[in-house]
PDB file of N, CA and C in Angstrom:
ATOM      1  N   MET A1364      28.645 110.824  55.950  1.00 43.00           N
ATOM      2  CA  MET A1364      28.951 112.087  56.603  1.00 43.00           C
ATOM      3  C   MET A1364      30.452 112.348  56.526  1.00 43.00           C
ATOM      4  N   GLN A1365      30.809 113.524  56.128  1.00 52.00           N
ATOM      5  CA  GLN A1365      32.220 113.883  56.035  1.00 52.00           C
ATOM      6  C   GLN A1365      32.808 114.128  57.417  1.00 52.00           C
ATOM      7  N   ASN A1366      34.092 113.825  57.542  1.00 55.00           N
ATOM      8  CA  ASN A1366      34.783 114.138  58.789  1.00 55.00           C
ATOM      9  C   ASN A1366      34.853 115.641  58.959  1.00 55.00           C
ATOM     10  N   GLU A1367      34.688 116.076  60.191  1.00 65.00           N
ATOM     11  CA  GLU A1367      34.694 117.504  60.475  1.00 65.00           C
ATOM     12  C   GLU A1367      35.928 117.854  61.279  1.00 65.00           C
ATOM     13  N   PHE A1368      37.096 117.691  60.646  1.00 59.00           N
ATOM     14  CA  PHE A1368      38.338 118.056  61.301  1.00 59.00           C
ATOM     15  C   PHE A1368      39.329 118.536  60.253  1.00 59.00           C
ATOM     16  N   VAL A1369      40.331 119.229  60.734  1.00 70.00           N
ATOM     17  CA  VAL A1369      41.422 119.704  59.892  1.00 70.00           C
ATOM     18  C   VAL A1369      42.678 118.960  60.328  1.00 70.00           C
ATOM     19  N   LYS A1370      43.400 118.423  59.366  1.00 70.00           N
ATOM     20  CA  LYS A1370      44.665 117.773  59.688  1.00 70.00           C
ATOM     21  C   LYS A1370      45.715 118.329  58.743  1.00 70.00           C
ATOM     22  N   ARG A1371      46.765 118.889  59.330  1.00 75.00           N
ATOM     23  CA  ARG A1371      47.878 119.424  58.543  1.00 75.00           C
ATOM     24  C   ARG A1371      49.152 118.716  58.971  1.00 75.00           C
ATOM     25  N   CYS A1372      49.994 118.397  58.017  1.00 76.00           N
ATOM     26  CA  CYS A1372      51.251 117.724  58.315  1.00 76.00           C
ATOM     27  C   CYS A1372      52.400 118.488  57.671  1.00 76.00           C
ATOM     28  N   TYR A1373      53.492 118.574  58.385  1.00 73.00           N
ATOM     29  CA  TYR A1373      54.694 119.224  57.887  1.00 73.00           C
ATOM     30  C   TYR A1373      55.852 118.274  58.123  1.00 73.00           C
ATOM     31  N   LYS A1374      56.590 117.979  57.076  1.00 73.00           N
ATOM     32  CA  LYS A1374      57.746 117.096  57.196  1.00 73.00           C
ATOM     33  C   LYS A1374      58.992 117.897  56.860  1.00 73.00           C
ATOM     34  N   SER A1375      59.977 117.808  57.730  1.00 73.00           N
ATOM     35  CA  SER A1375      61.210 118.571  57.565  1.00 73.00           C
ATOM     36  C   SER A1375      62.353 117.663  57.143  1.00 73.00           C
ATOM     37  N   ASP A1376      63.324 118.230  56.456  1.00 72.00           N
ATOM     38  CA  ASP A1376      64.546 117.501  56.132  1.00 72.00           C
ATOM     39  C   ASP A1376      65.389 117.276  57.377  1.00 72.00           C
ATOM     40  N   LEU A1377      65.029 117.893  58.491  1.00 70.00           N
ATOM     41  CA  LEU A1377      65.773 117.753  59.744  1.00 70.00           C
ATOM     42  C   LEU A1377      65.261 116.571  60.574  1.00 70.00           C
ATOM     43  N   GLN A1378      64.593 115.625  59.957  1.00 84.00           N
ATOM     44  CA  GLN A1378      64.101 114.395  60.576  1.00 84.00           C
ATOM     45  C   GLN A1378      63.020 114.614  61.634  1.00 84.00           C
ATOM     46  N   TYR A1379      62.084 115.480  61.372  1.00 87.00           N
ATOM     47  CA  TYR A1379      60.921 115.567  62.245  1.00 87.00           C
ATOM     48  C   TYR A1379      59.675 115.868  61.422  1.00 87.00           C
ATOM     49  N   GLN A1380      58.529 115.525  61.980  1.00 89.00           N
ATOM     50  CA  GLN A1380      57.243 115.824  61.371  1.00 89.00           C
ATOM     51  C   GLN A1380      56.351 116.473  62.418  1.00 89.00           C
ATOM     52  N   VAL A1381      55.535 117.403  61.989  1.00 90.00           N
ATOM     53  CA  VAL A1381      54.567 118.037  62.875  1.00 90.00           C
ATOM     54  C   VAL A1381      53.176 117.780  62.298  1.00 90.00           C
ATOM     55  N   HIS A1382      52.281 117.246  63.137  1.00 88.00           N
ATOM     56  CA  HIS A1382      50.893 117.034  62.743  1.00 88.00           C
ATOM     57  C   HIS A1382      50.021 117.926  63.606  1.00 88.00           C
ATOM     58  N   TYR A1383      49.089 118.623  62.971  1.00 91.00           N
ATOM     59  CA  TYR A1383      48.130 119.462  63.679  1.00 91.00           C
ATOM     60  C   TYR A1383      46.738 118.974  63.314  1.00 91.00           C
ATOM     61  N   VAL A1384      45.922 118.685  64.316  1.00 88.00           N
ATOM     62  CA  VAL A1384      44.556 118.230  64.085  1.00 88.00           C
ATOM     63  C   VAL A1384      43.629 119.056  64.962  1.00 88.00           C
ATOM     64  N   SER A1385      42.531 119.521  64.373  1.00 89.00           N
ATOM     65  CA  SER A1385      41.567 120.314  65.111  1.00 89.00           C
ATOM     66  C   SER A1385      40.183 120.074  64.538  1.00 89.00           C
ATOM     67  N   GLY A1386      39.196 119.947  65.412  1.00 88.00           N
ATOM     68  CA  GLY A1386      37.830 119.843  64.936  1.00 88.00           C
ATOM     69  C   GLY A1386      36.966 118.944  65.784  1.00 88.00           C
ATOM     70  N   ARG A1387      35.724 118.779  65.313  1.00 84.00           N
ATOM     71  CA  ARG A1387      34.754 117.986  66.061  1.00 84.00           C
ATOM     72  C   ARG A1387      34.949 116.493  65.883  1.00 84.00           C
ATOM     73  N   ASP A1388      35.562 116.065  64.809  1.00 76.00           N
ATOM     74  CA  ASP A1388      35.759 114.639  64.555  1.00 76.00           C
ATOM     75  C   ASP A1388      37.254 114.325  64.521  1.00 76.00           C
ATOM     76  N   ALA A1389      38.040 115.074  65.284  1.00 70.00           N
ATOM     77  CA  ALA A1389      39.496 114.942  65.236  1.00 70.00           C
ATOM     78  C   ALA A1389      39.984 113.594  65.742  1.00 70.00           C
ATOM     79  N   ASN A1390      39.204 112.921  66.565  1.00 69.00           N
ATOM     80  CA  ASN A1390      39.620 111.612  67.064  1.00 69.00           C
ATOM     81  C   ASN A1390      39.806 110.620  65.921  1.00 69.00           C
ATOM     82  N   SER A1391      39.023 110.737  64.860  1.00 71.00           N
ATOM     83  CA  SER A1391      39.137 109.802  63.736  1.00 71.00           C
ATOM     84  C   SER A1391      40.390 110.043  62.899  1.00 71.00           C
ATOM     85  N   ALA A1392      41.124 111.108  63.176  1.00 70.00           N
ATOM     86  CA  ALA A1392      42.351 111.387  62.435  1.00 70.00           C
ATOM     87  C   ALA A1392      43.497 110.478  62.871  1.00 70.00           C
ATOM     88  N   TYR A1393      43.353 109.847  64.017  1.00 71.00           N
ATOM     89  CA  TYR A1393      44.390 108.968  64.543  1.00 71.00           C
ATOM     90  C   TYR A1393      43.782 107.619  64.899  1.00 71.00           C
ATOM     91  N   SER A1394      44.582 106.596  64.833  1.00 69.00           N
ATOM     92  CA  SER A1394      44.125 105.244  65.127  1.00 69.00           C
ATOM     93  C   SER A1394      43.751 105.099  66.603  1.00 69.00           C
ATOM     94  N   ALA A1395      42.576 104.528  66.865  1.00 76.00           N
ATOM     95  CA  ALA A1395      42.150 104.267  68.239  1.00 76.00           C
ATOM     96  C   ALA A1395      42.602 102.877  68.689  1.00 76.00           C
ATOM     97  N   GLN A1396      43.278 102.144  67.808  1.00 86.00           N
ATOM     98  CA  GLN A1396      43.773 100.815  68.158  1.00 86.00           C
ATOM     99  C   GLN A1396      45.207 100.918  68.650  1.00 86.00           C
ATOM    100  N   LEU A1397      45.595  99.948  69.465  1.00 90.00           N
ATOM    101  CA  LEU A1397      46.975  99.912  69.949  1.00 90.00           C
ATOM    102  C   LEU A1397      47.940  99.877  68.769  1.00 90.00           C
ATOM    103  N   HIS A1398      48.947 100.729  68.840  1.00 89.00           N
ATOM    104  CA  HIS A1398      49.960 100.782  67.786  1.00 89.00           C
ATOM    105  C   HIS A1398      51.233 101.382  68.376  1.00 89.00           C
ATOM    106  N   TYR A1399      52.275 101.405  67.601  1.00 87.00           N
ATOM    107  CA  TYR A1399      53.505 102.070  68.036  1.00 87.00           C
ATOM    108  C   TYR A1399      54.055 102.888  66.887  1.00 87.00           C
ATOM    109  N   ASP A1400      54.813 103.906  67.237  1.00 87.00           N
ATOM    110  CA  ASP A1400      55.484 104.748  66.252  1.00 87.00           C
ATOM    111  C   ASP A1400      56.974 104.478  66.347  1.00 87.00           C
ATOM    112  N   THR A1401      57.658 104.525  65.230  1.00 87.00           N
ATOM    113  CA  THR A1401      59.100 104.263  65.230  1.00 87.00           C
ATOM    114  C   THR A1401      59.900 105.500  65.606  1.00 87.00           C
ATOM    115  N   ASN A1402      59.213 106.594  65.877  1.00 89.00           N
ATOM    116  CA  ASN A1402      59.869 107.842  66.254  1.00 89.00           C
ATOM    117  C   ASN A1402      59.490 108.237  67.678  1.00 89.00           C
ATOM    118  N   LEU A1403      60.302 109.095  68.294  1.00 93.00           N
ATOM    119  CA  LEU A1403      59.932 109.697  69.566  1.00 93.00           C
ATOM    120  C   LEU A1403      58.738 110.609  69.291  1.00 93.00           C
ATOM    121  N   THR A1404      57.710 110.530  70.118  1.00 93.00           N
ATOM    122  CA  THR A1404      56.471 111.273  69.886  1.00 93.00           C
ATOM    123  C   THR A1404      56.214 112.222  71.046  1.00 93.00           C
ATOM    124  N   ILE A1405      55.939 113.481  70.718  1.00 95.00           N
ATOM    125  CA  ILE A1405      55.543 114.476  71.697  1.00 95.00           C
ATOM    126  C   ILE A1405      54.175 114.989  71.263  1.00 95.00           C
ATOM    127  N   ALA A1406      53.159 114.770  72.089  1.00 95.00           N
ATOM    128  CA  ALA A1406      51.797 115.175  71.734  1.00 95.00           C
ATOM    129  C   ALA A1406      51.292 116.191  72.752  1.00 95.00           C
ATOM    130  N   TYR A1407      50.812 117.325  72.246  1.00 97.00           N
ATOM    131  CA  TYR A1407      50.233 118.381  73.081  1.00 97.00           C
ATOM    132  C   TYR A1407      48.734 118.419  72.796  1.00 97.00           C
ATOM    133  N   PHE A1408      47.945 118.129  73.800  1.00 95.00           N
ATOM    134  CA  PHE A1408      46.490 118.137  73.664  1.00 95.00           C
ATOM    135  C   PHE A1408      45.984 119.501  74.121  1.00 95.00           C
ATOM    136  N   LYS A1409      45.899 120.437  73.179  1.00 95.00           N
ATOM    137  CA  LYS A1409      45.502 121.807  73.518  1.00 95.00           C
ATOM    138  C   LYS A1409      44.066 121.839  74.039  1.00 95.00           C
ATOM    139  N   LYS A1410      43.176 121.128  73.350  1.00 94.00           N
ATOM    140  CA  LYS A1410      41.791 120.999  73.805  1.00 94.00           C
ATOM    141  C   LYS A1410      41.392 119.551  73.600  1.00 94.00           C
ATOM    142  N   ALA A1411      41.211 118.838  74.688  1.00 91.00           N
ATOM    143  CA  ALA A1411      40.812 117.434  74.580  1.00 91.00           C
ATOM    144  C   ALA A1411      40.491 116.874  75.952  1.00 91.00           C
ATOM    145  N   ASN A1412      39.596 115.933  75.956  1.00 91.00           N
ATOM    146  CA  ASN A1412      39.320 115.116  77.136  1.00 91.00           C
ATOM    147  C   ASN A1412      39.212 113.692  76.649  1.00 91.00           C
ATOM    148  N   GLY A1413      39.826 112.793  77.373  1.00 91.00           N
ATOM    149  CA  GLY A1413      39.780 111.406  76.956  1.00 91.00           C
ATOM    150  C   GLY A1413      40.708 110.548  77.767  1.00 91.00           C
ATOM    151  N   ASN A1414      41.302 109.597  77.073  1.00 93.00           N
ATOM    152  CA  ASN A1414      42.109 108.588  77.731  1.00 93.00           C
ATOM    153  C   ASN A1414      43.239 108.176  76.795  1.00 93.00           C
ATOM    154  N   ILE A1415      44.401 107.845  77.372  1.00 93.00           N
ATOM    155  CA  ILE A1415      45.495 107.279  76.588  1.00 93.00           C
ATOM    156  C   ILE A1415      45.986 106.030  77.308  1.00 93.00           C
ATOM    157  N   LYS A1416      46.174 104.986  76.538  1.00 94.00           N
ATOM    158  CA  LYS A1416      46.734 103.750  77.081  1.00 94.00           C
ATOM    159  C   LYS A1416      48.158 103.630  76.567  1.00 94.00           C
ATOM    160  N   ILE A1417      49.098 103.424  77.499  1.00 95.00           N
ATOM    161  CA  ILE A1417      50.521 103.297  77.153  1.00 95.00           C
ATOM    162  C   ILE A1417      51.057 102.047  77.835  1.00 95.00           C
ATOM    163  N   GLU A1418      51.494 101.097  77.030  1.00 93.00           N
ATOM    164  CA  GLU A1418      52.102  99.867  77.553  1.00 93.00           C
ATOM    165  C   GLU A1418      51.271  99.239  78.676  1.00 93.00           C
ATOM    166  N   GLY A1419      49.946  99.169  78.476  1.00 90.00           N
ATOM    167  CA  GLY A1419      49.073  98.510  79.437  1.00 90.00           C
ATOM    168  C   GLY A1419      48.553  99.388  80.563  1.00 90.00           C
ATOM    169  N   ASN A1420      49.045 100.614  80.681  1.00 95.00           N
ATOM    170  CA  ASN A1420      48.566 101.547  81.710  1.00 95.00           C
ATOM    171  C   ASN A1420      47.642 102.576  81.077  1.00 95.00           C
ATOM    172  N   SER A1421      46.611 102.967  81.802  1.00 95.00           N
ATOM    173  CA  SER A1421      45.627 103.920  81.297  1.00 95.00           C
ATOM    174  C   SER A1421      45.750 105.247  82.048  1.00 95.00           C
ATOM    175  N   TYR A1422      45.709 106.350  81.297  1.00 96.00           N
ATOM    176  CA  TYR A1422      45.844 107.685  81.881  1.00 96.00           C
ATOM    177  C   TYR A1422      44.751 108.592  81.329  1.00 96.00           C
ATOM    178  N   ASP A1423      44.195 109.448  82.190  1.00 96.00           N
ATOM    179  CA  ASP A1423      43.213 110.442  81.745  1.00 96.00           C
ATOM    180  C   ASP A1423      43.925 111.559  80.999  1.00 96.00           C
ATOM    181  N   LEU A1424      43.269 112.068  79.973  1.00 93.00           N
ATOM    182  CA  LEU A1424      43.774 113.221  79.217  1.00 93.00           C
ATOM    183  C   LEU A1424      42.850 114.403  79.430  1.00 93.00           C
ATOM    184  N   THR A1425      43.415 115.566  79.647  1.00 95.00           N
ATOM    185  CA  THR A1425      42.636 116.798  79.728  1.00 95.00           C
ATOM    186  C   THR A1425      43.353 117.875  78.919  1.00 95.00           C
ATOM    187  N   SER A1426      42.683 118.947  78.660  1.00 96.00           N
ATOM    188  CA  SER A1426      43.261 120.053  77.901  1.00 96.00           C
ATOM    189  C   SER A1426      44.545 120.536  78.564  1.00 96.00           C
ATOM    190  N   GLY A1427      45.573 120.735  77.750  1.00 97.00           N
ATOM    191  CA  GLY A1427      46.853 121.212  78.243  1.00 97.00           C
ATOM    192  C   GLY A1427      47.866 120.123  78.524  1.00 97.00           C
ATOM    193  N   ASP A1428      47.456 118.856  78.458  1.00 97.00           N
ATOM    194  CA  ASP A1428      48.380 117.753  78.725  1.00 97.00           C
ATOM    195  C   ASP A1428      49.404 117.590  77.599  1.00 97.00           C
ATOM    196  N   ILE A1429      50.608 117.196  77.987  1.00 97.00           N
ATOM    197  CA  ILE A1429      51.678 116.870  77.045  1.00 97.00           C
ATOM    198  C   ILE A1429      52.107 115.435  77.329  1.00 97.00           C
ATOM    199  N   ILE A1430      52.144 114.623  76.292  1.00 96.00           N
ATOM    200  CA  ILE A1430      52.523 113.219  76.406  1.00 96.00           C
ATOM    201  C   ILE A1430      53.799 113.006  75.598  1.00 96.00           C
ATOM    202  N   ILE A1431      54.780 112.345  76.199  1.00 95.00           N
ATOM    203  CA  ILE A1431      56.020 111.993  75.494  1.00 95.00           C
ATOM    204  C   ILE A1431      56.100 110.473  75.449  1.00 95.00           C
ATOM    205  N   LEU A1432      56.188 109.933  74.235  1.00 94.00           N
ATOM    206  CA  LEU A1432      56.252 108.483  74.046  1.00 94.00           C
ATOM    207  C   LEU A1432      57.605 108.102  73.471  1.00 94.00           C
ATOM    208  N   ASN A1433      58.208 107.081  74.044  1.00 92.00           N
ATOM    209  CA  ASN A1433      59.467 106.562  73.523  1.00 92.00           C
ATOM    210  C   ASN A1433      59.231 105.824  72.202  1.00 92.00           C
ATOM    211  N   TYR A1434      60.317 105.532  71.528  1.00 88.00           N
ATOM    212  CA  TYR A1434      60.253 104.748  70.304  1.00 88.00           C
ATOM    213  C   TYR A1434      59.612 103.397  70.608  1.00 88.00           C
ATOM    214  N   ASN A1435      58.757 102.940  69.704  1.00 87.00           N
ATOM    215  CA  ASN A1435      58.151 101.612  69.784  1.00 87.00           C
ATOM    216  C   ASN A1435      57.371 101.343  71.071  1.00 87.00           C
ATOM    217  N   GLU A1436      56.822 102.379  71.690  1.00 93.00           N
ATOM    218  CA  GLU A1436      56.003 102.209  72.890  1.00 93.00           C
ATOM    219  C   GLU A1436      54.543 102.016  72.451  1.00 93.00           C
ATOM    220  N   LEU A1437      53.962 100.888  72.820  1.00 94.00           N
ATOM    221  CA  LEU A1437      52.606 100.543  72.422  1.00 94.00           C
ATOM    222  C   LEU A1437      51.618 101.486  73.106  1.00 94.00           C
ATOM    223  N   HIS A1438      50.713 102.090  72.305  1.00 94.00           N
ATOM    224  CA  HIS A1438      49.784 103.067  72.863  1.00 94.00           C
ATOM    225  C   HIS A1438      48.549 103.223  71.979  1.00 94.00           C
ATOM    226  N   CYS A1439      47.506 103.823  72.535  1.00 91.00           N
ATOM    227  CA  CYS A1439      46.340 104.251  71.759  1.00 91.00           C
ATOM    228  C   CYS A1439      45.679 105.401  72.503  1.00 91.00           C
ATOM    229  N   VAL A1440      45.033 106.270  71.742  1.00 90.00           N
ATOM    230  CA  VAL A1440      44.385 107.458  72.293  1.00 90.00           C
ATOM    231  C   VAL A1440      42.894 107.380  72.001  1.00 90.00           C
ATOM    232  N   ASP A1441      42.076 107.666  73.009  1.00 89.00           N
ATOM    233  CA  ASP A1441      40.626 107.699  72.851  1.00 89.00           C
ATOM    234  C   ASP A1441      40.133 109.065  73.312  1.00 89.00           C
ATOM    235  N   ILE A1442      39.857 109.946  72.352  1.00 88.00           N
ATOM    236  CA  ILE A1442      39.339 111.281  72.663  1.00 88.00           C
ATOM    237  C   ILE A1442      37.836 111.168  72.857  1.00 88.00           C
ATOM    238  N   GLN A1443      37.347 111.640  73.990  1.00 88.00           N
ATOM    239  CA  GLN A1443      35.928 111.517  74.294  1.00 88.00           C
ATOM    240  C   GLN A1443      35.182 112.844  74.217  1.00 88.00           C
ATOM    241  N   SER A1444      35.903 113.946  74.102  1.00 86.00           N
ATOM    242  CA  SER A1444      35.239 115.244  73.999  1.00 86.00           C
ATOM    243  C   SER A1444      34.750 115.462  72.569  1.00 86.00           C
ATOM    244  N   ALA A1445      33.770 116.337  72.433  1.00 86.00           N
ATOM    245  CA  ALA A1445      33.207 116.614  71.112  1.00 86.00           C
ATOM    246  C   ALA A1445      34.193 117.354  70.213  1.00 86.00           C
ATOM    247  N   PHE A1446      35.088 118.142  70.798  1.00 89.00           N
ATOM    248  CA  PHE A1446      36.049 118.926  70.031  1.00 89.00           C
ATOM    249  C   PHE A1446      37.457 118.581  70.518  1.00 89.00           C
ATOM    250  N   CYS A1447      38.390 118.503  69.594  1.00 89.00           N
ATOM    251  CA  CYS A1447      39.773 118.186  69.948  1.00 89.00           C
ATOM    252  C   CYS A1447      40.716 119.061  69.138  1.00 89.00           C
ATOM    253  N   GLU A1448      41.765 119.532  69.791  1.00 92.00           N
ATOM    254  CA  GLU A1448      42.846 120.233  69.103  1.00 92.00           C
ATOM    255  C   GLU A1448      44.148 119.642  69.635  1.00 92.00           C
ATOM    256  N   ARG A1449      44.951 119.113  68.718  1.00 92.00           N
ATOM    257  CA  ARG A1449      46.139 118.361  69.113  1.00 92.00           C
ATOM    258  C   ARG A1449      47.294 118.671  68.166  1.00 92.00           C
ATOM    259  N   ILE A1450      48.474 118.863  68.754  1.00 93.00           N
ATOM    260  CA  ILE A1450      49.703 119.058  67.978  1.00 93.00           C
ATOM    261  C   ILE A1450      50.640 117.919  68.349  1.00 93.00           C
ATOM    262  N   THR A1451      51.120 117.207  67.339  1.00 92.00           N
ATOM    263  CA  THR A1451      52.005 116.071  67.577  1.00 92.00           C
ATOM    264  C   THR A1451      53.304 116.261  66.803  1.00 92.00           C
ATOM    265  N   ILE A1452      54.422 116.068  67.481  1.00 92.00           N
ATOM    266  CA  ILE A1452      55.729 116.156  66.847  1.00 92.00           C
ATOM    267  C   ILE A1452      56.376 114.781  66.905  1.00 92.00           C
ATOM    268  N   TYR A1453      56.816 114.299  65.742  1.00 92.00           N
ATOM    269  CA  TYR A1453      57.495 113.019  65.642  1.00 92.00           C
ATOM    270  C   TYR A1453      58.969 113.310  65.342  1.00 92.00           C
ATOM    271  N   LEU A1454      59.858 112.861  66.233  1.00 91.00           N
ATOM    272  CA  LEU A1454      61.285 113.106  66.069  1.00 91.00           C
ATOM    273  C   LEU A1454      61.989 111.817  65.667  1.00 91.00           C
ATOM    274  N   ASP A1455      62.726 111.859  64.584  1.00 85.00           N
ATOM    275  CA  ASP A1455      63.498 110.708  64.133  1.00 85.00           C
ATOM    276  C   ASP A1455      64.593 110.420  65.151  1.00 85.00           C
ATOM    277  N   GLU A1456      64.894 109.143  65.390  1.00 77.00           N
ATOM    278  CA  GLU A1456      65.890 108.788  66.399  1.00 77.00           C
ATOM    279  C   GLU A1456      67.265 109.327  66.073  1.00 77.00           C
ATOM    280  N   SER A1457      67.537 109.700  64.838  1.00 74.00           N
ATOM    281  CA  SER A1457      68.847 110.239  64.478  1.00 74.00           C
ATOM    282  C   SER A1457      69.086 111.627  65.065  1.00 74.00           C
ATOM    283  N   ILE A1458      68.021 112.317  65.482  1.00 69.00           N
ATOM    284  CA  ILE A1458      68.170 113.625  66.107  1.00 69.00           C
ATOM    285  C   ILE A1458      68.848 113.442  67.437  1.00 69.00           C
TER     286      ILE A1458
END
């Protein structure tokens, strides 16, 4: 079965990337395992219900939530809703 989501990425010379994911299988677009990003991460969950674990703490996610993660902060996201729309901005530390 094919994934039923759209993922678009934009990388700028100004040291940032924007990822947009939308669809019924959007959770599979991101790792559900604990990981860290080397950039500052700002994630806007336009439509989503689920859970995010950050450095051992668990938080509920609902539509409209904005999450800001520091560099190298261990985290994972588990989207439990059938449909998800998420915009993520990764900022290079040089900004």
